[in-house]
Short mmCIF file of N, CA and C in Angstrom, two decimals:
data_model
loop_
_atom_site.label_atom_id
_atom_site.label_comp_id
_atom_site.label_asym_id
_atom_site.label_seq_id
_atom_site.Cartn_x
_atom_site.Cartn_y
_atom_site.Cartn_z
N TYR D 1 0.64 -1.07 0.10
CA TYR D 1 0.13 0.11 0.18
C TYR D 1 0.94 1.26 -0.24
N PHE D 2 0.33 2.48 -0.14
CA PHE D 2 1.05 3.67 -0.40
C PHE D 2 0.29 4.72 0.69
N SER D 3 0.87 5.70 1.19
CA SER D 3 0.30 6.59 1.75
C SER D 3 0.52 8.06 1.10
N MET D 4 -0.28 9.07 1.71
CA MET D 4 -0.09 10.40 1.23
C MET D 4 0.06 11.14 2.49
N VAL D 5 0.92 12.50 2.19
CA VAL D 5 0.86 13.51 3.26
C VAL D 5 -0.29 14.53 3.22
N LEU D 6 -0.90 14.58 3.96
CA LEU D 6 -1.77 15.60 4.34
C LEU D 6 -0.96 16.91 5.25
N GLN D 7 -0.70 17.80 4.73
CA GLN D 7 -0.04 18.97 5.23
C GLN D 7 -1.03 20.24 5.39
N ALA D 8 -1.67 20.59 6.45
CA ALA D 8 -2.49 21.50 6.81
C ALA D 8 -2.13 22.76 7.66
N LEU D 9 -2.50 23.85 7.54
CA LEU D 9 -2.73 25.14 8.46
C LEU D 9 -3.83 25.11 9.22
N VAL D 10 -3.82 25.18 10.23
CA VAL D 10 -4.97 25.01 11.14
C VAL D 10 -5.24 26.08 11.92
N ASP D 11 -6.44 26.67 11.83
CA ASP D 11 -6.50 27.95 12.70
C ASP D 11 -6.92 27.64 14.16
N HIS D 12 -7.10 28.81 15.06
CA HIS D 12 -7.13 28.70 16.43
C HIS D 12 -8.29 27.83 16.96
N LYS D 13 -9.41 27.58 16.02
CA LYS D 13 -10.68 26.82 16.55
C LYS D 13 -10.54 25.62 15.79
N GLY D 14 -9.37 24.83 15.22
CA GLY D 14 -9.29 23.77 14.69
C GLY D 14 -9.54 23.27 13.62
N ARG D 15 -9.85 24.57 12.72
CA ARG D 15 -10.30 24.31 11.33
C ARG D 15 -9.31 24.20 10.46
N PHE D 16 -9.08 23.65 9.21
CA PHE D 16 -8.25 23.88 8.29
C PHE D 16 -8.21 24.77 7.20
N THR D 17 -7.48 25.79 7.12
CA THR D 17 -7.43 26.92 6.22
C THR D 17 -6.54 26.73 5.02
N ASN D 18 -5.74 25.75 5.23
CA ASN D 18 -5.08 25.64 3.93
C ASN D 18 -4.72 24.38 4.03
N ILE D 19 -4.70 23.45 2.84
CA ILE D 19 -4.20 21.82 3.29
C ILE D 19 -3.38 21.86 1.39
N ASN D 20 -2.55 21.01 1.58
CA ASN D 20 -1.64 20.34 0.71
C ASN D 20 -1.66 18.98 0.76
N VAL D 21 -2.32 18.38 -0.45
CA VAL D 21 -2.36 16.93 -0.05
C VAL D 21 -1.86 15.93 -1.39
N GLY D 22 -1.15 14.99 -1.50
CA GLY D 22 -0.66 14.16 -2.63
C GLY D 22 0.55 13.62 -2.77
N TRP D 23 1.35 14.40 -1.70
CA TRP D 23 2.67 13.87 -2.01
C TRP D 23 3.09 12.53 -1.04
N PRO D 24 3.61 11.63 -1.55
CA PRO D 24 3.90 10.18 -0.86
C PRO D 24 4.35 10.53 0.34
N GLY D 25 3.80 9.22 1.18
CA GLY D 25 4.11 9.67 2.75
C GLY D 25 5.38 9.25 2.89
N LYS D 26 6.14 8.91 2.20
CA LYS D 26 7.64 9.12 2.55
C LYS D 26 8.54 10.05 2.27
N VAL D 27 7.93 11.36 1.81
CA VAL D 27 8.49 12.66 1.53
C VAL D 27 8.51 13.28 2.96
N HIS D 28 9.34 14.18 3.06
CA HIS D 28 9.79 14.63 4.25
C HIS D 28 8.62 15.94 4.58
N ASP D 29 8.25 16.41 5.55
CA ASP D 29 7.32 17.32 5.97
C ASP D 29 8.06 18.60 5.20
N ALA D 30 9.03 18.92 5.84
CA ALA D 30 9.74 20.39 5.29
C ALA D 30 9.87 20.20 3.75
N ARG D 31 10.03 19.20 3.10
CA ARG D 31 10.42 19.24 1.70
C ARG D 31 8.91 19.63 0.89
N VAL D 32 7.62 18.67 1.54
CA VAL D 32 6.61 19.04 0.97
C VAL D 32 6.14 20.65 1.38
N PHE D 33 6.43 21.32 2.41
CA PHE D 33 5.99 22.44 2.74
C PHE D 33 6.86 23.67 1.85
N ARG D 34 8.23 23.51 1.66
CA ARG D 34 9.03 24.12 0.83
C ARG D 34 8.46 24.24 -0.93
N ASN D 35 7.76 23.05 -1.09
CA ASN D 35 7.27 23.18 -2.55
C ASN D 35 5.74 23.40 -2.69
N SER D 36 5.18 23.73 -1.57
CA SER D 36 3.76 24.27 -1.48
C SER D 36 3.50 25.97 -1.93
N GLY D 37 2.41 25.95 -2.43
CA GLY D 37 1.70 26.97 -2.79
C GLY D 37 1.86 28.25 -1.59
N LEU D 38 1.51 27.40 -0.40
CA LEU D 38 1.33 28.26 0.85
C LEU D 38 2.88 28.89 1.29
N PHE D 39 3.95 28.10 1.08
CA PHE D 39 5.04 28.54 1.15
C PHE D 39 5.76 29.55 0.41
N ARG D 40 5.09 29.53 -0.76
CA ARG D 40 5.63 30.55 -1.88
C ARG D 40 4.95 32.03 -1.34
N ARG D 41 3.61 31.90 -1.04
CA ARG D 41 2.64 33.15 -0.63
C ARG D 41 3.26 33.52 0.49
N LEU D 42 3.79 32.84 1.42
CA LEU D 42 4.31 33.45 2.78
C LEU D 42 5.63 34.02 2.50
N GLN D 43 6.34 33.58 1.64
CA GLN D 43 7.70 33.98 1.13
C GLN D 43 7.55 35.50 0.66
N GLU D 44 6.22 35.51 -0.21
CA GLU D 44 6.06 36.67 -0.78
C GLU D 44 5.32 37.59 0.05
N GLY D 45 5.07 37.31 1.14
CA GLY D 45 4.26 38.19 2.21
C GLY D 45 2.85 38.37 2.05
N ILE D 46 2.37 37.61 1.11
CA ILE D 46 0.88 37.65 0.51
C ILE D 46 -0.54 36.87 1.02
N TYR D 47 0.21 36.03 1.87
CA TYR D 47 -1.03 35.18 2.72
C TYR D 47 -1.61 35.82 3.65
N PHE D 48 -0.76 36.41 4.60
CA PHE D 48 -1.30 37.13 5.75
C PHE D 48 -1.48 38.60 5.57
N PRO D 49 -2.37 39.13 6.10
CA PRO D 49 -2.54 40.27 6.10
C PRO D 49 -1.54 41.13 6.84
N ASP D 50 -1.13 42.13 6.39
CA ASP D 50 -0.06 42.87 7.14
C ASP D 50 -0.29 43.42 8.68
N HIS D 51 -0.75 42.74 9.40
CA HIS D 51 -0.94 43.03 10.55
C HIS D 51 -0.19 42.73 11.48
N LYS D 52 0.63 43.82 12.18
CA LYS D 52 1.44 43.34 13.50
C LYS D 52 1.32 43.88 14.62
N ILE D 53 1.78 43.12 15.77
CA ILE D 53 1.60 43.93 17.07
C ILE D 53 3.14 44.30 17.49
N THR D 54 3.49 45.28 18.39
CA THR D 54 4.58 45.37 18.58
C THR D 54 4.75 44.95 20.24
N VAL D 55 5.67 44.23 20.26
CA VAL D 55 5.99 43.81 21.90
C VAL D 55 7.38 44.22 22.22
N GLY D 56 7.48 45.01 23.09
CA GLY D 56 8.63 45.59 23.34
C GLY D 56 9.09 46.71 22.35
N ASP D 57 10.28 46.41 21.57
CA ASP D 57 10.50 47.26 20.48
C ASP D 57 10.71 46.24 19.13
N VAL D 58 10.00 45.21 19.05
CA VAL D 58 9.79 44.08 18.20
C VAL D 58 8.53 44.03 17.56
N TYR D 59 8.47 44.22 15.87
CA TYR D 59 7.14 44.17 15.39
C TYR D 59 7.24 42.58 15.28
N MET D 60 5.65 42.36 15.58
CA MET D 60 5.55 40.87 15.61
C MET D 60 4.48 40.80 14.37
N PRO D 61 4.74 39.87 13.60
CA PRO D 61 3.85 39.84 12.41
C PRO D 61 2.82 38.21 12.74
N ILE D 62 2.01 38.14 12.26
CA ILE D 62 1.14 36.84 12.51
C ILE D 62 2.30 35.66 11.84
N VAL D 63 2.24 34.70 12.75
CA VAL D 63 3.15 33.66 12.49
C VAL D 63 2.50 32.10 12.75
N ILE D 64 3.11 31.42 12.01
CA ILE D 64 2.55 29.79 11.88
C ILE D 64 3.59 28.89 12.77
N LEU D 65 2.96 28.15 13.80
CA LEU D 65 3.57 27.37 14.60
C LEU D 65 3.76 25.94 14.15
N ARG D 66 5.15 25.70 14.15
CA ARG D 66 5.62 24.36 13.52
C ARG D 66 6.42 23.74 14.56
N ASP D 67 7.09 22.47 14.12
CA ASP D 67 7.85 21.52 15.13
C ASP D 67 9.35 21.83 14.45
N SER D 68 10.18 21.22 15.36
CA SER D 68 11.44 21.69 14.90
C SER D 68 11.96 21.20 13.67
N ALA D 69 11.18 20.41 12.81
CA ALA D 69 11.51 19.77 11.46
C ALA D 69 11.73 20.91 10.59
N TYR D 70 11.25 22.16 10.54
CA TYR D 70 10.91 23.25 9.75
C TYR D 70 11.96 24.35 10.17
N PRO D 71 12.33 25.13 8.96
CA PRO D 71 13.20 26.20 9.10
C PRO D 71 12.56 27.35 9.97
N LEU D 72 13.19 28.04 10.69
CA LEU D 72 13.08 29.21 11.32
C LEU D 72 13.08 30.55 10.39
N MET D 73 11.65 30.97 10.32
CA MET D 73 11.35 32.17 9.29
C MET D 73 10.59 33.29 9.99
N PRO D 74 10.71 34.36 9.71
CA PRO D 74 9.69 35.57 10.21
C PRO D 74 8.64 35.21 10.52
N TRP D 75 7.89 34.40 9.83
CA TRP D 75 6.34 33.70 9.74
C TRP D 75 6.03 32.39 10.24
N LEU D 76 7.33 31.78 10.63
CA LEU D 76 7.15 30.27 10.99
C LEU D 76 8.04 30.23 12.22
N MET D 77 7.46 30.04 13.29
CA MET D 77 8.07 29.84 14.54
C MET D 77 8.26 28.40 14.91
N LYS D 78 9.22 28.13 15.44
CA LYS D 78 9.60 26.67 15.96
C LYS D 78 10.40 26.61 17.25
N PRO D 79 10.21 25.56 17.80
CA PRO D 79 10.94 25.36 19.08
C PRO D 79 12.40 25.38 19.01
N TYR D 80 12.95 26.18 20.32
CA TYR D 80 14.70 26.12 20.68
C TYR D 80 14.87 24.82 20.70
N THR D 81 16.00 24.22 20.06
CA THR D 81 16.43 22.82 20.26
C THR D 81 18.26 23.29 21.10
N GLY D 82 18.60 21.87 21.44
CA GLY D 82 19.95 22.25 22.29
C GLY D 82 20.15 22.49 23.58
N ALA D 83 20.67 22.84 24.50
CA ALA D 83 20.84 23.18 25.68
C ALA D 83 19.85 24.68 26.08
N LEU D 84 19.01 24.36 26.91
CA LEU D 84 17.97 25.67 26.97
C LEU D 84 18.15 26.07 28.50
N ASP D 85 17.87 27.44 28.53
CA ASP D 85 17.65 28.17 29.64
C ASP D 85 16.26 28.00 29.87
N SER D 86 15.88 28.53 31.49
CA SER D 86 14.42 28.57 31.68
C SER D 86 13.53 29.27 30.64
N GLU D 87 13.95 30.61 30.27
CA GLU D 87 12.96 31.11 29.20
C GLU D 87 12.80 30.44 27.93
N LYS D 88 13.86 29.69 27.63
CA LYS D 88 13.65 29.23 26.22
C LYS D 88 12.94 27.82 26.61
N GLU D 89 12.91 27.39 27.71
CA GLU D 89 11.95 26.17 27.87
C GLU D 89 10.87 26.38 28.03
N LEU D 90 10.62 27.59 28.54
CA LEU D 90 8.97 28.23 28.92
C LEU D 90 8.33 28.52 27.81
N PHE D 91 9.20 29.07 26.55
CA PHE D 91 8.73 29.47 25.39
C PHE D 91 8.33 28.15 24.55
N ASN D 92 9.17 27.18 24.73
CA ASN D 92 8.99 25.84 24.06
C ASN D 92 7.82 25.23 24.67
N TYR D 93 7.63 25.56 25.83
CA TYR D 93 6.40 25.09 26.67
C TYR D 93 5.14 25.61 26.05
N ARG D 94 5.32 26.66 25.91
CA ARG D 94 3.94 27.58 25.48
C ARG D 94 3.76 27.36 24.00
N LEU D 95 4.91 27.23 23.12
CA LEU D 95 4.35 26.88 21.75
C LEU D 95 4.24 25.55 21.61
N SER D 96 4.41 24.60 22.47
CA SER D 96 3.69 23.53 22.14
C SER D 96 2.36 23.21 22.83
N LYS D 97 1.75 24.13 23.79
CA LYS D 97 0.56 24.12 24.06
C LYS D 97 -0.37 24.84 23.09
N CYS D 98 0.33 25.68 22.39
CA CYS D 98 -0.70 26.24 21.11
C CYS D 98 -0.68 25.37 20.41
N ARG D 99 0.36 24.51 19.92
CA ARG D 99 0.29 23.70 18.71
C ARG D 99 -0.53 22.75 19.18
N MET D 100 -1.08 22.33 20.39
CA MET D 100 -2.05 21.38 20.52
C MET D 100 -3.27 21.38 19.65
N VAL D 101 -3.64 22.53 19.29
CA VAL D 101 -4.84 23.04 18.65
C VAL D 101 -4.81 21.69 17.24
N VAL D 102 -3.55 22.17 17.05
CA VAL D 102 -3.53 21.47 15.31
C VAL D 102 -3.45 19.99 15.61
N GLU D 103 -2.87 19.30 16.79
CA GLU D 103 -2.86 18.22 17.03
C GLU D 103 -4.32 17.51 17.34
N CYS D 104 -5.19 18.21 17.99
CA CYS D 104 -6.38 17.65 18.17
C CYS D 104 -7.22 17.86 16.87
N ALA D 105 -7.02 18.82 16.06
CA ALA D 105 -7.59 19.21 14.67
C ALA D 105 -7.38 17.68 13.83
N PHE D 106 -6.13 17.25 13.95
CA PHE D 106 -5.83 16.08 12.98
C PHE D 106 -6.27 14.87 14.12
N GLY D 107 -6.46 14.93 15.11
CA GLY D 107 -6.93 13.68 15.81
C GLY D 107 -8.48 13.65 15.38
N ARG D 108 -9.11 14.70 15.42
CA ARG D 108 -10.45 14.80 14.99
C ARG D 108 -11.08 14.54 13.98
N LEU D 109 -10.14 15.16 12.64
CA LEU D 109 -10.25 14.48 11.40
C LEU D 109 -10.10 12.74 11.37
N LYS D 110 -9.15 12.41 11.98
CA LYS D 110 -9.05 10.99 11.80
C LYS D 110 -10.16 10.15 12.57
N GLY D 111 -10.47 10.80 13.81
CA GLY D 111 -11.49 10.09 14.40
C GLY D 111 -13.06 10.18 13.63
N ARG D 112 -13.22 11.10 12.98
CA ARG D 112 -14.68 11.33 12.03
C ARG D 112 -14.41 10.59 10.87
N TRP D 113 -13.01 10.55 10.17
CA TRP D 113 -12.93 9.91 9.06
C TRP D 113 -12.17 8.67 9.03
N ARG D 114 -12.39 7.92 9.98
CA ARG D 114 -11.58 6.35 9.88
C ARG D 114 -10.94 5.84 8.75
N SER D 115 -11.75 6.13 7.86
CA SER D 115 -11.26 5.58 6.60
C SER D 115 -10.14 6.23 6.03
N LEU D 116 -9.66 7.31 6.29
CA LEU D 116 -8.27 7.92 5.99
C LEU D 116 -7.34 7.21 6.52
N LEU D 117 -7.52 6.24 7.63
CA LEU D 117 -6.35 5.61 8.26
C LEU D 117 -6.36 4.10 8.04
N THR D 118 -6.98 3.65 6.62
CA THR D 118 -7.09 2.21 6.41
C THR D 118 -6.68 2.25 4.93
N ARG D 119 -6.50 0.95 4.46
CA ARG D 119 -6.25 0.74 2.81
C ARG D 119 -7.16 1.42 2.17
N SER D 120 -7.07 1.73 1.30
CA SER D 120 -8.09 2.47 0.24
C SER D 120 -8.05 2.11 -1.35
N ASP D 121 -8.64 1.41 -1.68
CA ASP D 121 -9.04 0.82 -3.25
C ASP D 121 -8.95 1.92 -4.40
N LEU D 122 -9.03 3.40 -3.83
CA LEU D 122 -8.87 4.40 -4.72
C LEU D 122 -7.62 4.48 -5.30
N SER D 123 -7.43 4.87 -6.61
CA SER D 123 -6.83 5.31 -7.58
C SER D 123 -6.05 6.66 -6.96
N GLU D 124 -4.52 6.67 -7.08
CA GLU D 124 -3.91 7.75 -6.35
C GLU D 124 -4.46 9.02 -6.81
N THR D 125 -4.77 9.11 -7.96
CA THR D 125 -5.58 10.39 -8.33
C THR D 125 -6.60 10.72 -7.55
N ASN D 126 -7.59 10.07 -6.90
CA ASN D 126 -8.81 9.99 -6.39
C ASN D 126 -8.74 10.28 -5.02
N ILE D 127 -7.49 9.79 -4.30
CA ILE D 127 -6.85 9.88 -2.85
C ILE D 127 -7.12 11.27 -2.58
N PRO D 128 -6.23 12.25 -2.98
CA PRO D 128 -6.35 13.46 -2.58
C PRO D 128 -7.63 14.31 -2.26
N ILE D 129 -8.38 13.71 -3.52
CA ILE D 129 -9.73 14.58 -3.63
C ILE D 129 -10.70 14.02 -2.40
N VAL D 130 -10.65 12.87 -2.03
CA VAL D 130 -11.08 12.41 -0.58
C VAL D 130 -10.82 12.99 0.33
N ILE D 131 -9.26 13.06 0.72
CA ILE D 131 -8.95 13.56 1.76
C ILE D 131 -9.19 14.84 1.71
N ALA D 132 -9.20 15.81 0.72
CA ALA D 132 -9.60 17.30 0.72
C ALA D 132 -11.23 17.30 1.09
N ALA D 133 -12.00 16.44 0.72
CA ALA D 133 -13.55 16.35 0.97
C ALA D 133 -13.67 16.09 2.43
N CYS D 134 -12.83 15.39 3.15
CA CYS D 134 -12.88 15.12 4.51
C CYS D 134 -12.51 16.11 5.24
N CYS D 135 -11.59 16.94 4.92
CA CYS D 135 -10.91 18.44 5.27
C CYS D 135 -11.94 19.44 5.16
N VAL D 136 -12.63 19.40 4.51
CA VAL D 136 -14.08 20.02 4.14
C VAL D 136 -14.94 20.03 5.11
N LEU D 137 -15.51 18.63 5.07
CA LEU D 137 -16.42 17.97 6.01
C LEU D 137 -15.94 18.23 7.49
N HIS D 138 -14.64 18.31 7.93
CA HIS D 138 -14.56 18.21 9.24
C HIS D 138 -14.56 19.82 9.66
N ASN D 139 -14.39 20.78 8.74
CA ASN D 139 -14.70 22.33 8.87
C ASN D 139 -15.95 22.30 9.06
N LEU D 140 -16.91 21.83 8.28
CA LEU D 140 -18.26 21.84 8.73
C LEU D 140 -18.73 21.51 9.82
N CYS D 141 -18.16 20.28 10.45
CA CYS D 141 -18.56 19.70 11.59
C CYS D 141 -18.32 20.57 12.83
N GLU D 142 -16.90 21.39 12.51
CA GLU D 142 -16.28 22.08 13.74
C GLU D 142 -17.15 23.30 13.94
N SER D 143 -17.62 24.00 12.75
CA SER D 143 -18.15 25.20 12.48
C SER D 143 -19.49 25.05 13.08
N LYS D 144 -20.29 24.01 12.97
CA LYS D 144 -21.27 23.95 13.45
C LYS D 144 -21.69 23.30 14.80
N GLY D 145 -20.60 22.75 15.31
CA GLY D 145 -20.40 22.28 16.71
C GLY D 145 -20.98 20.82 16.91
N GLU D 146 -20.63 19.92 15.72
CA GLU D 146 -21.30 18.74 15.79
C GLU D 146 -20.58 17.70 17.06
N THR D 147 -21.24 17.06 17.33
CA THR D 147 -20.81 15.93 18.45
C THR D 147 -19.56 15.19 17.89
N PHE D 148 -18.70 15.26 18.98
CA PHE D 148 -17.52 14.30 18.42
C PHE D 148 -17.37 13.25 19.68
N MET D 149 -17.26 12.09 19.45
CA MET D 149 -17.27 10.76 20.39
C MET D 149 -15.98 10.77 20.75
N ALA D 150 -15.50 11.06 21.96
CA ALA D 150 -13.86 10.59 22.37
C ALA D 150 -13.48 9.01 21.80
N GLY D 151 -14.38 8.39 21.85
CA GLY D 151 -14.11 6.67 21.35
C GLY D 151 -13.68 6.59 19.87
N TRP D 152 -14.06 7.67 19.27
CA TRP D 152 -13.56 7.77 17.84
C TRP D 152 -12.23 7.86 17.50
N GLU D 153 -11.61 8.80 18.44
CA GLU D 153 -10.25 9.13 18.53
C GLU D 153 -9.42 7.70 18.89
N VAL D 154 -9.97 7.16 19.78
CA VAL D 154 -8.97 6.01 20.49
C VAL D 154 -9.20 4.76 19.36
N GLU D 155 -10.53 4.67 18.38
CA GLU D 155 -10.19 3.88 17.53
C GLU D 155 -9.37 4.22 16.11
N ALA D 156 -9.36 5.64 16.06
CA ALA D 156 -8.56 6.14 14.73
C ALA D 156 -6.90 5.82 15.24
N ASN D 157 -6.47 5.85 16.68
CA ASN D 157 -5.35 5.84 17.12
C ASN D 157 -4.93 4.31 16.93
N ARG D 158 -5.80 3.47 16.87
CA ARG D 158 -5.37 1.95 16.79
C ARG D 158 -5.40 1.59 15.44
N LEU D 159 -6.28 2.27 14.52
CA LEU D 159 -6.08 1.99 13.10
C LEU D 159 -4.88 2.32 12.80
N ALA D 160 -4.54 3.68 13.11
CA ALA D 160 -3.19 4.15 12.54
C ALA D 160 -1.94 3.44 12.87
N ALA D 161 -1.88 2.95 14.17
CA ALA D 161 -0.84 2.01 14.65
C ALA D 161 -0.96 0.72 13.41
N ASP D 162 -1.95 0.15 12.89
CA ASP D 162 -1.96 -1.06 12.08
C ASP D 162 -1.45 -0.38 10.56
N TYR D 163 -1.53 0.62 10.53
CA TYR D 163 -0.99 1.05 8.92
C TYR D 163 0.21 1.92 9.17
N ALA D 164 1.54 1.92 9.83
CA ALA D 164 2.41 2.45 10.10
C ALA D 164 3.30 2.42 8.67
N GLN D 165 3.84 3.87 8.58
CA GLN D 165 4.66 4.04 7.32
C GLN D 165 5.46 2.68 7.19
N PRO D 166 5.49 2.14 5.96
CA PRO D 166 6.60 1.02 5.64
C PRO D 166 7.85 1.40 5.68
N ASP D 167 8.29 2.65 5.42
CA ASP D 167 9.65 2.99 5.50
C ASP D 167 9.84 3.41 7.07
N THR D 168 8.92 3.76 7.97
CA THR D 168 9.16 4.20 9.38
C THR D 168 9.48 2.82 9.74
N ARG D 169 8.75 1.75 9.63
CA ARG D 169 9.29 0.54 10.50
C ARG D 169 10.53 0.07 10.04
N ALA D 170 11.18 0.36 8.89
CA ALA D 170 12.47 0.01 8.33
C ALA D 170 13.37 0.84 9.29
N ILE D 171 12.86 2.21 9.21
CA ILE D 171 13.79 3.11 10.11
C ILE D 171 14.08 2.69 11.84
N ARG D 172 12.80 2.48 12.20
CA ARG D 172 13.01 1.98 13.52
C ARG D 172 14.05 0.55 13.56
N ARG D 173 13.66 -0.38 12.74
CA ARG D 173 14.56 -1.53 12.58
C ARG D 173 15.86 -1.46 12.65
N ALA D 174 16.25 -0.17 11.93
CA ALA D 174 17.44 0.37 11.77
C ALA D 174 18.01 0.90 12.89
N GLN D 175 17.32 1.74 13.77
CA GLN D 175 17.82 2.59 14.86
C GLN D 175 18.03 1.25 15.91
N ARG D 176 17.12 0.51 16.11
CA ARG D 176 17.37 -0.85 16.87
C ARG D 176 18.67 -1.30 16.67
N ASP D 177 18.88 -1.74 15.53
CA ASP D 177 20.30 -2.24 15.10
C ASP D 177 21.33 -1.21 15.40
N ALA D 178 21.26 0.21 15.03
CA ALA D 178 22.32 1.08 15.45
C ALA D 178 22.66 1.11 16.89
N LEU D 179 21.35 0.86 17.91
CA LEU D 179 21.47 0.82 19.39
C LEU D 179 22.31 -0.14 19.62
N ARG D 180 22.44 -1.28 19.18
CA ARG D 180 22.60 -2.67 19.47
C ARG D 180 24.45 -2.32 19.07
N ILE D 181 24.35 -2.01 17.69
CA ILE D 181 26.13 -1.68 17.43
C ILE D 181 26.95 -0.73 18.33
N ARG D 182 26.24 0.20 18.69
CA ARG D 182 26.47 1.31 19.50
C ARG D 182 27.07 0.86 20.76
N GLU D 183 25.89 -0.10 21.46
CA GLU D 183 26.36 -0.54 22.85
C GLU D 183 27.60 -1.54 22.89
#
């Protein structure tokens, strides 16, 4: 089987405001992002309105919160890495708390549309269309306050474990072998 990357921009209410779907699952998220229309529009400064606030003497634009796999850009915030003082640890903690909205949005998407987590008989050209439709329906459900059952996410997590990326399994095996060699 094959998988596809769904890269999404999520607003503060857990709704998808921009999606990029169709890249093979083995492609690194940062590569997908750098090749997206969203990245180009952000680089050109035309995605967000020019709305800034001043904090101290720094003009703060609207930013996207990402994990450490992405580049640090004026419009793309990521956590600090390496040896951290207490201020940087606090920043990372708060950034992580804010990013939980994104994790929850993906969890709810997968919980509602568990078919996204299983093997599909659709063609590679139709799968991105189905994934995009699921994102639109997710947004409608979230906007209308539709009920979300906690058990759906539990079931989705169980299904996701059954369909781990094939190359991820290989990497884990290689890491186990490397640990043995290092020891």
